[in-house]
mmCIF file of N, CA and C in Angstrom:
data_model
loop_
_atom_site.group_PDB
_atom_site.id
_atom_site.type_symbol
_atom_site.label_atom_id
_atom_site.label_comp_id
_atom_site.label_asym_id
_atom_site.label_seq_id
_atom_site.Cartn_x
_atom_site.Cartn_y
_atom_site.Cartn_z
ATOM 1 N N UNK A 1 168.273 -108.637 49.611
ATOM 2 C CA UNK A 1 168.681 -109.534 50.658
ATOM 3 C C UNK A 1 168.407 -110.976 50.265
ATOM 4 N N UNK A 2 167.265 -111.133 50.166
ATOM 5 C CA UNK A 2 167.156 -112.641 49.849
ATOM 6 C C UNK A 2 165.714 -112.653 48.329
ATOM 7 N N UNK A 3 165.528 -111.540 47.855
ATOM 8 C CA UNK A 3 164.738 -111.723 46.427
ATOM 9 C C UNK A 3 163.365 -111.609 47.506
ATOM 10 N N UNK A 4 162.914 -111.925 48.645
ATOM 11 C CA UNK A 4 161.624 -111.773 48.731
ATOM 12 C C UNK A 4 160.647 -110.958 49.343
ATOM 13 N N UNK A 5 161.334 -109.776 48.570
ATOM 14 C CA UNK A 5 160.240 -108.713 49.478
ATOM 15 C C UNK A 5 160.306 -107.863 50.577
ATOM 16 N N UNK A 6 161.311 -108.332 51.625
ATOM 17 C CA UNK A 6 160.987 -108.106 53.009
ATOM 18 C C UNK A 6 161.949 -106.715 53.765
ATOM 19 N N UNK A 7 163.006 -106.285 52.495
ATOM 20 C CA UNK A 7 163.627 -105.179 52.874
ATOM 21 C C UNK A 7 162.853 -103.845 54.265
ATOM 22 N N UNK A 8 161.435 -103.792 53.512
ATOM 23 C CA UNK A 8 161.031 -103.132 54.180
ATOM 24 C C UNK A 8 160.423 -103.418 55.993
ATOM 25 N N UNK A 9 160.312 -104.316 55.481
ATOM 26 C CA UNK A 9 159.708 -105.039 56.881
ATOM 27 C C UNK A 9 161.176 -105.332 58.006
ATOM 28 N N UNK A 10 162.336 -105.764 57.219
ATOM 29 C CA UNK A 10 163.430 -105.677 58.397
ATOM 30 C C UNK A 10 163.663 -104.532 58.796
ATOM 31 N N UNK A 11 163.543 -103.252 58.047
ATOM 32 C CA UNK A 11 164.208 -102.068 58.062
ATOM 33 C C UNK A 11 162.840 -101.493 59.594
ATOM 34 N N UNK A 12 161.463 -102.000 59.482
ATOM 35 C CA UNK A 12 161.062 -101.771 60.735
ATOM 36 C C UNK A 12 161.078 -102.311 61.667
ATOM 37 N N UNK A 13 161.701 -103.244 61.904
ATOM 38 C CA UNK A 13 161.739 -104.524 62.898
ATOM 39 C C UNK A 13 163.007 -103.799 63.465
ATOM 40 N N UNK A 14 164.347 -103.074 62.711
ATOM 41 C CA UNK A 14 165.298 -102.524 63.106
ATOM 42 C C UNK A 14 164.962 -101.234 63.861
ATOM 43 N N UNK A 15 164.254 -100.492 63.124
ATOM 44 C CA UNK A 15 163.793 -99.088 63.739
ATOM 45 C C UNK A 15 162.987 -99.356 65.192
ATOM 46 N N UNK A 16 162.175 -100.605 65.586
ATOM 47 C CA UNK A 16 161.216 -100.645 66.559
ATOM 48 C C UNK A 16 162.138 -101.434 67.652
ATOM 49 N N UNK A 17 163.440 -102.216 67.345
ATOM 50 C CA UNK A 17 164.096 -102.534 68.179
ATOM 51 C C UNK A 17 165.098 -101.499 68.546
ATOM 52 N N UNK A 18 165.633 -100.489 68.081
ATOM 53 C CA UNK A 18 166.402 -98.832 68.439
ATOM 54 C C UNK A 18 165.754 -98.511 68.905
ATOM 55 N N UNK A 19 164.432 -98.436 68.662
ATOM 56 C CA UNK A 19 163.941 -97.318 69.536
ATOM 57 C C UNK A 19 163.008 -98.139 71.430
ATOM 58 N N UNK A 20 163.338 -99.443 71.076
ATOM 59 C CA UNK A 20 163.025 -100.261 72.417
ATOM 60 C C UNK A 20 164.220 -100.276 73.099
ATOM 61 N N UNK A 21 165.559 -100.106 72.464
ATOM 62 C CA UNK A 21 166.963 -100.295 72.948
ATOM 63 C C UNK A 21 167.023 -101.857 73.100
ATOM 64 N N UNK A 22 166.772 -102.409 72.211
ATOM 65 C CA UNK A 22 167.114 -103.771 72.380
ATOM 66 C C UNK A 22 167.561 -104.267 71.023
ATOM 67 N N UNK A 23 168.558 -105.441 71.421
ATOM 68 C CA UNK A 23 169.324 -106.249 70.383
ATOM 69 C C UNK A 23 168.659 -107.113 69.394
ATOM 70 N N UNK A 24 168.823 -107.303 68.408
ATOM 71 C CA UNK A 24 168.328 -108.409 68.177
ATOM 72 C C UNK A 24 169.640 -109.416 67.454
ATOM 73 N N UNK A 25 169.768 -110.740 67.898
ATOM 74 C CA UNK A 25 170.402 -111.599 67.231
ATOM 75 C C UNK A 25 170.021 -112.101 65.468
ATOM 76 N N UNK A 26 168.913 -112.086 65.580
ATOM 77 C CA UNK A 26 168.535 -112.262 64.308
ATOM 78 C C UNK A 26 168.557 -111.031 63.262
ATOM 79 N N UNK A 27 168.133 -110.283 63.775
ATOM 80 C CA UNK A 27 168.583 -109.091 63.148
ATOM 81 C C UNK A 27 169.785 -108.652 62.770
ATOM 82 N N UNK A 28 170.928 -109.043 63.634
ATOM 83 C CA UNK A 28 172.116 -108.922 63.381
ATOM 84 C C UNK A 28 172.657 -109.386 61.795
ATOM 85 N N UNK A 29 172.475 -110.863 62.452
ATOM 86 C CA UNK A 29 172.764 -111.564 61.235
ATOM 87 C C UNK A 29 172.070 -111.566 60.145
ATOM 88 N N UNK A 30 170.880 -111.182 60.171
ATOM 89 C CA UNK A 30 170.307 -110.801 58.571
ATOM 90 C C UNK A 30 170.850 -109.575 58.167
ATOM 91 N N UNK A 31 170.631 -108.170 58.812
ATOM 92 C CA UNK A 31 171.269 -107.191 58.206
ATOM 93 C C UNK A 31 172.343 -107.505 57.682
ATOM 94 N N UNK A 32 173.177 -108.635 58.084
ATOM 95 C CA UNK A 32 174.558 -108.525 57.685
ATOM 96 C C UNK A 32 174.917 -108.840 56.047
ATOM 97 N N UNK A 33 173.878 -109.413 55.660
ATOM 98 C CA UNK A 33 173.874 -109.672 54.275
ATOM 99 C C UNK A 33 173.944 -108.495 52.916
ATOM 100 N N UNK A 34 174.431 -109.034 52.060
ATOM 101 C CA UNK A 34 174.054 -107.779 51.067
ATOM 102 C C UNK A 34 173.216 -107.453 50.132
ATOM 103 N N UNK A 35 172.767 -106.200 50.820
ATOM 104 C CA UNK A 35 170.972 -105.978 49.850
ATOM 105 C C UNK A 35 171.486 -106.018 48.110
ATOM 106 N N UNK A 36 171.185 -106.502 47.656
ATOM 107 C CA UNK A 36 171.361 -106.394 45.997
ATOM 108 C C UNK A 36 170.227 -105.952 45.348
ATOM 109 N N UNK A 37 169.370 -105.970 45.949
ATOM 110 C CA UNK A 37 168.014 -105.522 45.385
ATOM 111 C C UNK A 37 167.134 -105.310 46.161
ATOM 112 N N UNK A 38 166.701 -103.613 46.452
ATOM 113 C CA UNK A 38 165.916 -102.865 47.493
ATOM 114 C C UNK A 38 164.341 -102.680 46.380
ATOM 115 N N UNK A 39 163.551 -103.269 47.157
ATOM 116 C CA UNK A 39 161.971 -102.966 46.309
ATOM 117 C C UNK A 39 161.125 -102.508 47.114
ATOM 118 N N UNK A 40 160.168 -101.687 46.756
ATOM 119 C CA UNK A 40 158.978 -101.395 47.178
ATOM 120 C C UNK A 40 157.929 -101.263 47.254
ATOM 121 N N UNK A 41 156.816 -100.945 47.240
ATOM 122 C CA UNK A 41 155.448 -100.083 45.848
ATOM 123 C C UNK A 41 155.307 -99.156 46.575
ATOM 124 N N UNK A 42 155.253 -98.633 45.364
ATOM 125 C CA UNK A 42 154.588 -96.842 46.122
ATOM 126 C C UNK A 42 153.447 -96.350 45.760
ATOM 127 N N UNK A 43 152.287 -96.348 46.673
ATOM 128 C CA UNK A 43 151.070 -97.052 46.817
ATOM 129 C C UNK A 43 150.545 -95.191 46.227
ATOM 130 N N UNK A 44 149.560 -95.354 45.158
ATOM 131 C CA UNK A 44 148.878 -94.400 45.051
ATOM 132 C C UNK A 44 147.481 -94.290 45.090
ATOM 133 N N UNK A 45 147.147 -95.226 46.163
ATOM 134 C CA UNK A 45 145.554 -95.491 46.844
ATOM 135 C C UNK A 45 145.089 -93.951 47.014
ATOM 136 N N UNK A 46 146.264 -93.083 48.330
ATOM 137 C CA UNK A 46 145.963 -91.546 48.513
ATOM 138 C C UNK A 46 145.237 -91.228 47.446
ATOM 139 N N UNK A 47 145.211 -91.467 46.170
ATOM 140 C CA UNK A 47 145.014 -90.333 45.114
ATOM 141 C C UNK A 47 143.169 -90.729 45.036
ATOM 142 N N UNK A 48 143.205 -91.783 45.606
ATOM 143 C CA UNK A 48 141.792 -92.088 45.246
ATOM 144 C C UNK A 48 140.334 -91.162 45.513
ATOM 145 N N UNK A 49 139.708 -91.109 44.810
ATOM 146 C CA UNK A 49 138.710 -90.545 44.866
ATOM 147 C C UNK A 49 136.891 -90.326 44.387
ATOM 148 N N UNK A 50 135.851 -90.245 44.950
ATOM 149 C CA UNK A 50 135.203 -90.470 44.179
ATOM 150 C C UNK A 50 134.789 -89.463 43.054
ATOM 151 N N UNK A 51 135.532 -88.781 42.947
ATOM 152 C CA UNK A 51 135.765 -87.768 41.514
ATOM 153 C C UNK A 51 136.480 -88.331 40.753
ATOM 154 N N UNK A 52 136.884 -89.089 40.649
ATOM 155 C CA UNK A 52 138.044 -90.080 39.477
ATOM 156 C C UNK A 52 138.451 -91.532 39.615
ATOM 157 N N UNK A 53 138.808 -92.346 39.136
ATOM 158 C CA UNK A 53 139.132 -93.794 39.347
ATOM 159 C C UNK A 53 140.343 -93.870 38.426
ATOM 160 N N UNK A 54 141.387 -94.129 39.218
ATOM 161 C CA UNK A 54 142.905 -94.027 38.436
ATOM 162 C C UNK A 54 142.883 -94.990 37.085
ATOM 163 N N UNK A 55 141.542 -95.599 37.331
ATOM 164 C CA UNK A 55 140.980 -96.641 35.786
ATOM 165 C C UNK A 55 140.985 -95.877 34.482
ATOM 166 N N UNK A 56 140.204 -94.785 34.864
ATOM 167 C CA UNK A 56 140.513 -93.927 34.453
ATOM 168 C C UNK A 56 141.432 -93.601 33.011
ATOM 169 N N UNK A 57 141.376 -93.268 31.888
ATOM 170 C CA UNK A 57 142.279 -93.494 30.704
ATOM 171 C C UNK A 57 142.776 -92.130 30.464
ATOM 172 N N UNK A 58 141.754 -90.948 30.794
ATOM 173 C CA UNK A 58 141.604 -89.475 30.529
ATOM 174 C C UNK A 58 142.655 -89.155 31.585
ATOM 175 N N UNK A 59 142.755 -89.779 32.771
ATOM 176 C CA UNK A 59 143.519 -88.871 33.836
ATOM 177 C C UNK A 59 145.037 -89.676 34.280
ATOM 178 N N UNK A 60 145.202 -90.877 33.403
ATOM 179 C CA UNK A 60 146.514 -91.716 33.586
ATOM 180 C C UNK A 60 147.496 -91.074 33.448
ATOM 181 N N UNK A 61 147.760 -89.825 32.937
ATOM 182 C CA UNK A 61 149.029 -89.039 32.482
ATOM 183 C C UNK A 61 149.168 -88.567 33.538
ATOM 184 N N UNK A 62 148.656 -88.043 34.584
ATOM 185 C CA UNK A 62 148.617 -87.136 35.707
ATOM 186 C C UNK A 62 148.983 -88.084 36.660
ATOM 187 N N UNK A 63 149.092 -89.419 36.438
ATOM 188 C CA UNK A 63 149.419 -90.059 38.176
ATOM 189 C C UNK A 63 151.188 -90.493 38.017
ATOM 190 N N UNK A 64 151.514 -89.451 39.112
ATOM 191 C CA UNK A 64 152.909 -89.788 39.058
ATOM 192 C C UNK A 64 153.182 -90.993 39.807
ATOM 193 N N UNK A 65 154.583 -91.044 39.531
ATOM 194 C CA UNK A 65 155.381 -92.618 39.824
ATOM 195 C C UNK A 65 155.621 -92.404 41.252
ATOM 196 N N UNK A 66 155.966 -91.615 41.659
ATOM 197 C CA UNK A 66 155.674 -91.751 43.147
ATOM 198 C C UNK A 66 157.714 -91.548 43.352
ATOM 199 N N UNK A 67 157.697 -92.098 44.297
ATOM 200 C CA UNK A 67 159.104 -92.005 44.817
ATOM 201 C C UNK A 67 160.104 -93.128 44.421
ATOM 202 N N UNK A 68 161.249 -93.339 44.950
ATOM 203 C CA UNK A 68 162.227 -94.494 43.869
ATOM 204 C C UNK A 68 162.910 -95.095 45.256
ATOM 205 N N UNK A 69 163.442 -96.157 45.221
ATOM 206 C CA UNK A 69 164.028 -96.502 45.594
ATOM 207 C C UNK A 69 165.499 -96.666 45.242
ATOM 208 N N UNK A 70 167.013 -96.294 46.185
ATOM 209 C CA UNK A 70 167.926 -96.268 45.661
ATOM 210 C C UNK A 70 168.449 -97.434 46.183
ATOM 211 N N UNK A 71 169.855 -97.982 45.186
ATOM 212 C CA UNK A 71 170.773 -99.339 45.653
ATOM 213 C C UNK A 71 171.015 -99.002 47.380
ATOM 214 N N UNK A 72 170.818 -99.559 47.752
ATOM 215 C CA UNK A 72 171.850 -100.136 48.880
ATOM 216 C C UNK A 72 173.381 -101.039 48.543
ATOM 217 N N UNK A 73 173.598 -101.244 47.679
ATOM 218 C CA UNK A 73 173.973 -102.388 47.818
ATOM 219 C C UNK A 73 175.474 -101.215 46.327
ATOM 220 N N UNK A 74 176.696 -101.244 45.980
ATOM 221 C CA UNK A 74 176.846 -100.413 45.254
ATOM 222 C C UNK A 74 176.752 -100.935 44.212
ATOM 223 N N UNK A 75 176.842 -102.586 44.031
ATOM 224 C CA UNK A 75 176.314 -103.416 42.757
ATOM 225 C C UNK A 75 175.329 -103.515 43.255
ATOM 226 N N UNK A 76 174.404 -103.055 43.386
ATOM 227 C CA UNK A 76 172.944 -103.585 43.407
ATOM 228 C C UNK A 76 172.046 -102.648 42.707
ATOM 229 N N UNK A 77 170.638 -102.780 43.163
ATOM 230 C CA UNK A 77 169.702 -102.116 42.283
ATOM 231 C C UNK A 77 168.783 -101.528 43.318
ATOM 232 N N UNK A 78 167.630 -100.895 43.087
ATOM 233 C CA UNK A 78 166.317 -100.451 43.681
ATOM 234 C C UNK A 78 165.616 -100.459 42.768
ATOM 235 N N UNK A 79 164.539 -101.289 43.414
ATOM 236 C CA UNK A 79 163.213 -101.135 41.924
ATOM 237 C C UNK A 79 162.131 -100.910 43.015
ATOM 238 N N UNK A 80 161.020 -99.413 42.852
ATOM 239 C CA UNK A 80 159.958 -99.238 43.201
ATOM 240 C C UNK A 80 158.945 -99.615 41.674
ATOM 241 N N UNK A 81 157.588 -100.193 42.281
ATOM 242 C CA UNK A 81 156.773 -100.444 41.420
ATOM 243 C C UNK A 81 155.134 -100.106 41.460
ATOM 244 N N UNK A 82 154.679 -100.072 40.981
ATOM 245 C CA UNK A 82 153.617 -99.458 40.877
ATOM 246 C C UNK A 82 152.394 -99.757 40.358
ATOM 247 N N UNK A 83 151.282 -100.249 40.725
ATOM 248 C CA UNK A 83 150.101 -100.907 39.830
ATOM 249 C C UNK A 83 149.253 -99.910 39.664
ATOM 250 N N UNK A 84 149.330 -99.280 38.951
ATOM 251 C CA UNK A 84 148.004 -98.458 38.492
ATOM 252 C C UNK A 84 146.936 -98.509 38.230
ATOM 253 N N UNK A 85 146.744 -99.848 37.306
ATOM 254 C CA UNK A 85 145.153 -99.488 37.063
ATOM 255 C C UNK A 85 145.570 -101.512 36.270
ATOM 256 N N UNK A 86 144.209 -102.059 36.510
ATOM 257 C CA UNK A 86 144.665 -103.541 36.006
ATOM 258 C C UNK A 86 145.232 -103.484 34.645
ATOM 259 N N UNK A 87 145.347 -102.375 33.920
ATOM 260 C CA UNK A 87 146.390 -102.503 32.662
ATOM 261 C C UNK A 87 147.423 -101.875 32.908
ATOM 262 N N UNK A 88 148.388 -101.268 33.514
ATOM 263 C CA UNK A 88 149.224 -100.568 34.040
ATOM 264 C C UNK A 88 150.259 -100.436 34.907
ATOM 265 N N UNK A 89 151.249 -100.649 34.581
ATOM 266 C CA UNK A 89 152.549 -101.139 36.146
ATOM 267 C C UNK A 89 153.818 -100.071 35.841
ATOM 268 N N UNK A 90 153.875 -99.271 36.911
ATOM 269 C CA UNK A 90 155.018 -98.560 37.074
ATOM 270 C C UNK A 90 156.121 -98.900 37.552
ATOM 271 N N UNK A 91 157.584 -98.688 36.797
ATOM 272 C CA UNK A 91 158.959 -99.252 37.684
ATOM 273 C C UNK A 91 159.726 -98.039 37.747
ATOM 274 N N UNK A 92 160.007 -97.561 39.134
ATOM 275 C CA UNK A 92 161.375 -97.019 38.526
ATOM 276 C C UNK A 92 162.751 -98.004 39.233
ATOM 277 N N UNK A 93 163.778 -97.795 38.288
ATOM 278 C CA UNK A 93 164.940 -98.818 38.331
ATOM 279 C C UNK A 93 166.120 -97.819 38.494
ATOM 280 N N UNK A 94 167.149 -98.170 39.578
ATOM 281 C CA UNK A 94 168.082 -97.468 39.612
ATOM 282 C C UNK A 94 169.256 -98.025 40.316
ATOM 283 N N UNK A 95 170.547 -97.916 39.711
ATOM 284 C CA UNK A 95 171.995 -98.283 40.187
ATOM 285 C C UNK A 95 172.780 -97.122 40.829
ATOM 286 N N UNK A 96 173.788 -97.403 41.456
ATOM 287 C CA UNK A 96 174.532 -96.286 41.480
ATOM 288 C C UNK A 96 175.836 -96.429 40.667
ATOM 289 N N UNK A 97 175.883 -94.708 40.316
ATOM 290 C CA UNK A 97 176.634 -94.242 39.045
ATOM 291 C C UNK A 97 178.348 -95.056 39.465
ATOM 292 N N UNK A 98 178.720 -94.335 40.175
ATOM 293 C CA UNK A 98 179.753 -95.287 40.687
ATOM 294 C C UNK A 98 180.127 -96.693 39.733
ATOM 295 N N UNK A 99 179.085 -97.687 40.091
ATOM 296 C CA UNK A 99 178.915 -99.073 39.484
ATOM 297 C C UNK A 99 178.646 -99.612 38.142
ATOM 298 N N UNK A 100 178.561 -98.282 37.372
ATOM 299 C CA UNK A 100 178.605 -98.640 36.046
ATOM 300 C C UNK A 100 178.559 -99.731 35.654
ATOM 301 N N UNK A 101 179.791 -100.386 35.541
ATOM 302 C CA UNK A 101 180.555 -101.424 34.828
ATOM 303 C C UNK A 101 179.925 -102.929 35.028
ATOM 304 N N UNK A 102 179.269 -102.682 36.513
ATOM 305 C CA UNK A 102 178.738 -103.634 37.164
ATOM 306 C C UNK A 102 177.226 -104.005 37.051
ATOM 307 N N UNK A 103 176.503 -102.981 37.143
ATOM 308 C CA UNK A 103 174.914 -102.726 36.752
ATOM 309 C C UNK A 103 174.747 -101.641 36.193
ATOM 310 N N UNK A 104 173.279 -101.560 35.442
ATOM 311 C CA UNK A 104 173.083 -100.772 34.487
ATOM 312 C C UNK A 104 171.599 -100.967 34.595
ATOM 313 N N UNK A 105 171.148 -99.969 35.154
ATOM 314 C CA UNK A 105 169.565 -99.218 35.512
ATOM 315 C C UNK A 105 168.815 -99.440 33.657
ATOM 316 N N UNK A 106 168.949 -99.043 33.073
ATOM 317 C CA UNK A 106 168.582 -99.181 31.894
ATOM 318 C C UNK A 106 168.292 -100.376 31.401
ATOM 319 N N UNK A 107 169.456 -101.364 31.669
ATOM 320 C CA UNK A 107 169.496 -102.827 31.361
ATOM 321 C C UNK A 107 168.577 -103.295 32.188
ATOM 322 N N UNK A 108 168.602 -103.568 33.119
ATOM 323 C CA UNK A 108 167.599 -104.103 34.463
ATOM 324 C C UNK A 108 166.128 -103.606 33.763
ATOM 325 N N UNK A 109 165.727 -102.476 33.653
ATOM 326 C CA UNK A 109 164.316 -102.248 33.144
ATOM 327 C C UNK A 109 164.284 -103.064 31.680
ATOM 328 N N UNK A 110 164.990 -103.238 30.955
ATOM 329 C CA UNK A 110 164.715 -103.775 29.769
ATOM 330 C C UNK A 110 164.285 -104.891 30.210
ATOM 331 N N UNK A 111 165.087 -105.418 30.998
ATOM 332 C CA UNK A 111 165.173 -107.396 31.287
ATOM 333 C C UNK A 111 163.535 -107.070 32.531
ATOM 334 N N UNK A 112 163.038 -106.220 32.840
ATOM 335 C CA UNK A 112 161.884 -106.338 33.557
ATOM 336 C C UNK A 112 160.805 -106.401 32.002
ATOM 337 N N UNK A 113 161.133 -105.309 31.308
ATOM 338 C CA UNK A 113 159.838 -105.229 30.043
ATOM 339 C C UNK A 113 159.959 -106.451 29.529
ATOM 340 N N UNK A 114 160.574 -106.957 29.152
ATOM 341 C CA UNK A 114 161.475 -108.167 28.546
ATOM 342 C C UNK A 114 160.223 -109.503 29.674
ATOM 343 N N UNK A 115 160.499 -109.295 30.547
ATOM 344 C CA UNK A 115 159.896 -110.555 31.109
ATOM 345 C C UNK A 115 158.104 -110.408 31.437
ATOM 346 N N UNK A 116 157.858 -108.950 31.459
ATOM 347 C CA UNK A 116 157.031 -108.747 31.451
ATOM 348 C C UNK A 116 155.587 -108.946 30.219
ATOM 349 N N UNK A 117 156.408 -108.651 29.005
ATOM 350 C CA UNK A 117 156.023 -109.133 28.033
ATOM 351 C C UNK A 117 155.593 -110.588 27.520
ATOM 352 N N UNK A 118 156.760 -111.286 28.600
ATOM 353 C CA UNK A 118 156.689 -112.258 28.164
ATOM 354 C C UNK A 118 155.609 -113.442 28.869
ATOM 355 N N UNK A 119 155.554 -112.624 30.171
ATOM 356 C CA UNK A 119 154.302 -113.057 30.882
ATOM 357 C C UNK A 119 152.722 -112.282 30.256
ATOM 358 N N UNK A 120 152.834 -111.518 29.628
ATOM 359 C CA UNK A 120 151.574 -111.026 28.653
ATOM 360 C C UNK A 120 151.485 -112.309 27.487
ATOM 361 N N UNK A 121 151.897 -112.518 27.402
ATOM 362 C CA UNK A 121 151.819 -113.797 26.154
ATOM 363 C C UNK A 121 151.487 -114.818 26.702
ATOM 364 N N UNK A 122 152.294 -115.293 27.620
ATOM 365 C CA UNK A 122 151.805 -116.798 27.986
ATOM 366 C C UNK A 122 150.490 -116.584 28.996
ATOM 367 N N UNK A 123 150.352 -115.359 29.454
ATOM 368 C CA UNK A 123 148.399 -115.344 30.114
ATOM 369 C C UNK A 123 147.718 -115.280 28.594
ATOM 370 N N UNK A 124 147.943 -114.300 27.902
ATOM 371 C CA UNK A 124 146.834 -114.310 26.979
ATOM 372 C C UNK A 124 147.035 -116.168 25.737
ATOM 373 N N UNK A 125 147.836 -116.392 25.848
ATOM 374 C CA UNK A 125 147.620 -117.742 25.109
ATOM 375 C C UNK A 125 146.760 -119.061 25.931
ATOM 376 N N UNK A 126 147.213 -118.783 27.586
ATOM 377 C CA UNK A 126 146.540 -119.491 28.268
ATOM 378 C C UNK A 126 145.018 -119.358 28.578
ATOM 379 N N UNK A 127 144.907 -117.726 27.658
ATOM 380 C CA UNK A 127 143.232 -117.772 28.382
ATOM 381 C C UNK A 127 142.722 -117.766 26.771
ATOM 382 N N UNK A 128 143.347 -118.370 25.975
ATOM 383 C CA UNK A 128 142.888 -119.025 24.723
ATOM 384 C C UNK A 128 142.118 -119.953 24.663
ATOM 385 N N UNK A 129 142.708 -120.702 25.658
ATOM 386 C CA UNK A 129 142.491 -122.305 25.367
ATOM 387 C C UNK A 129 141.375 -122.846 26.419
#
């Protein structure tokens, strides 16, 4: 909708005004836009325990990615993400097949590793100096 986040938060502001039976004007007109990019995190706090700490290096293989988010949008994307452990970030990235031509789930994760990397460099050069 607008790059910042808030997919989820309109999508309850919609559900709590259906189920009050009331309109919203603002709501209107924001839904009306087109989601191009649905995000989320998919929080794996649940898993926590004091038998393990997802810090953890021995038991990182075992924590799944959790659930995905799909396009809304049929050029658009869904990216769920995931922080695992302060060295560790899960994405999953996905288009619909349909849209081929237009987006490409594969591409999108590259251009995330791609920037991601590239923010690993400029922290670790900055905590050089």
């Amino acid at each position: 909708m607008s790059g910042h986040g808030v997919d989820r938060h309109m999508f309850a502001l919609y559900v709590v005004c259906k189920g009050l039976g009331q309109e919203s004007e603002f709501l209107k007109k924001a839904l009306s836009f087109p989601w191009m990019l649905s995000t989320s995190q998919q929080p794996i706090s649940q898993m926590a325990s004091p038998a393990y700490s997802i810090d953890d290096l021995s038991i990182q293989h075992m924590i799944p990615l959790g659930g995905g988010f799909m396009s809304v949008a049929d050029d658009g994307y869904g990216v769920s993400y995931n922080v695992v452990s302060k060295n560790r970030l899960q994405f999953h990235v996905s288009s619909m097949k349909k849209s081929l031509k237009k987006t490409d789930a594969n591409r999108m994760a590259q251009h995330i590793r791609d920037v991601l990397t590239d923010w690993k460099s400029i922290l670790e050069e900055a905590t050089k100096q």
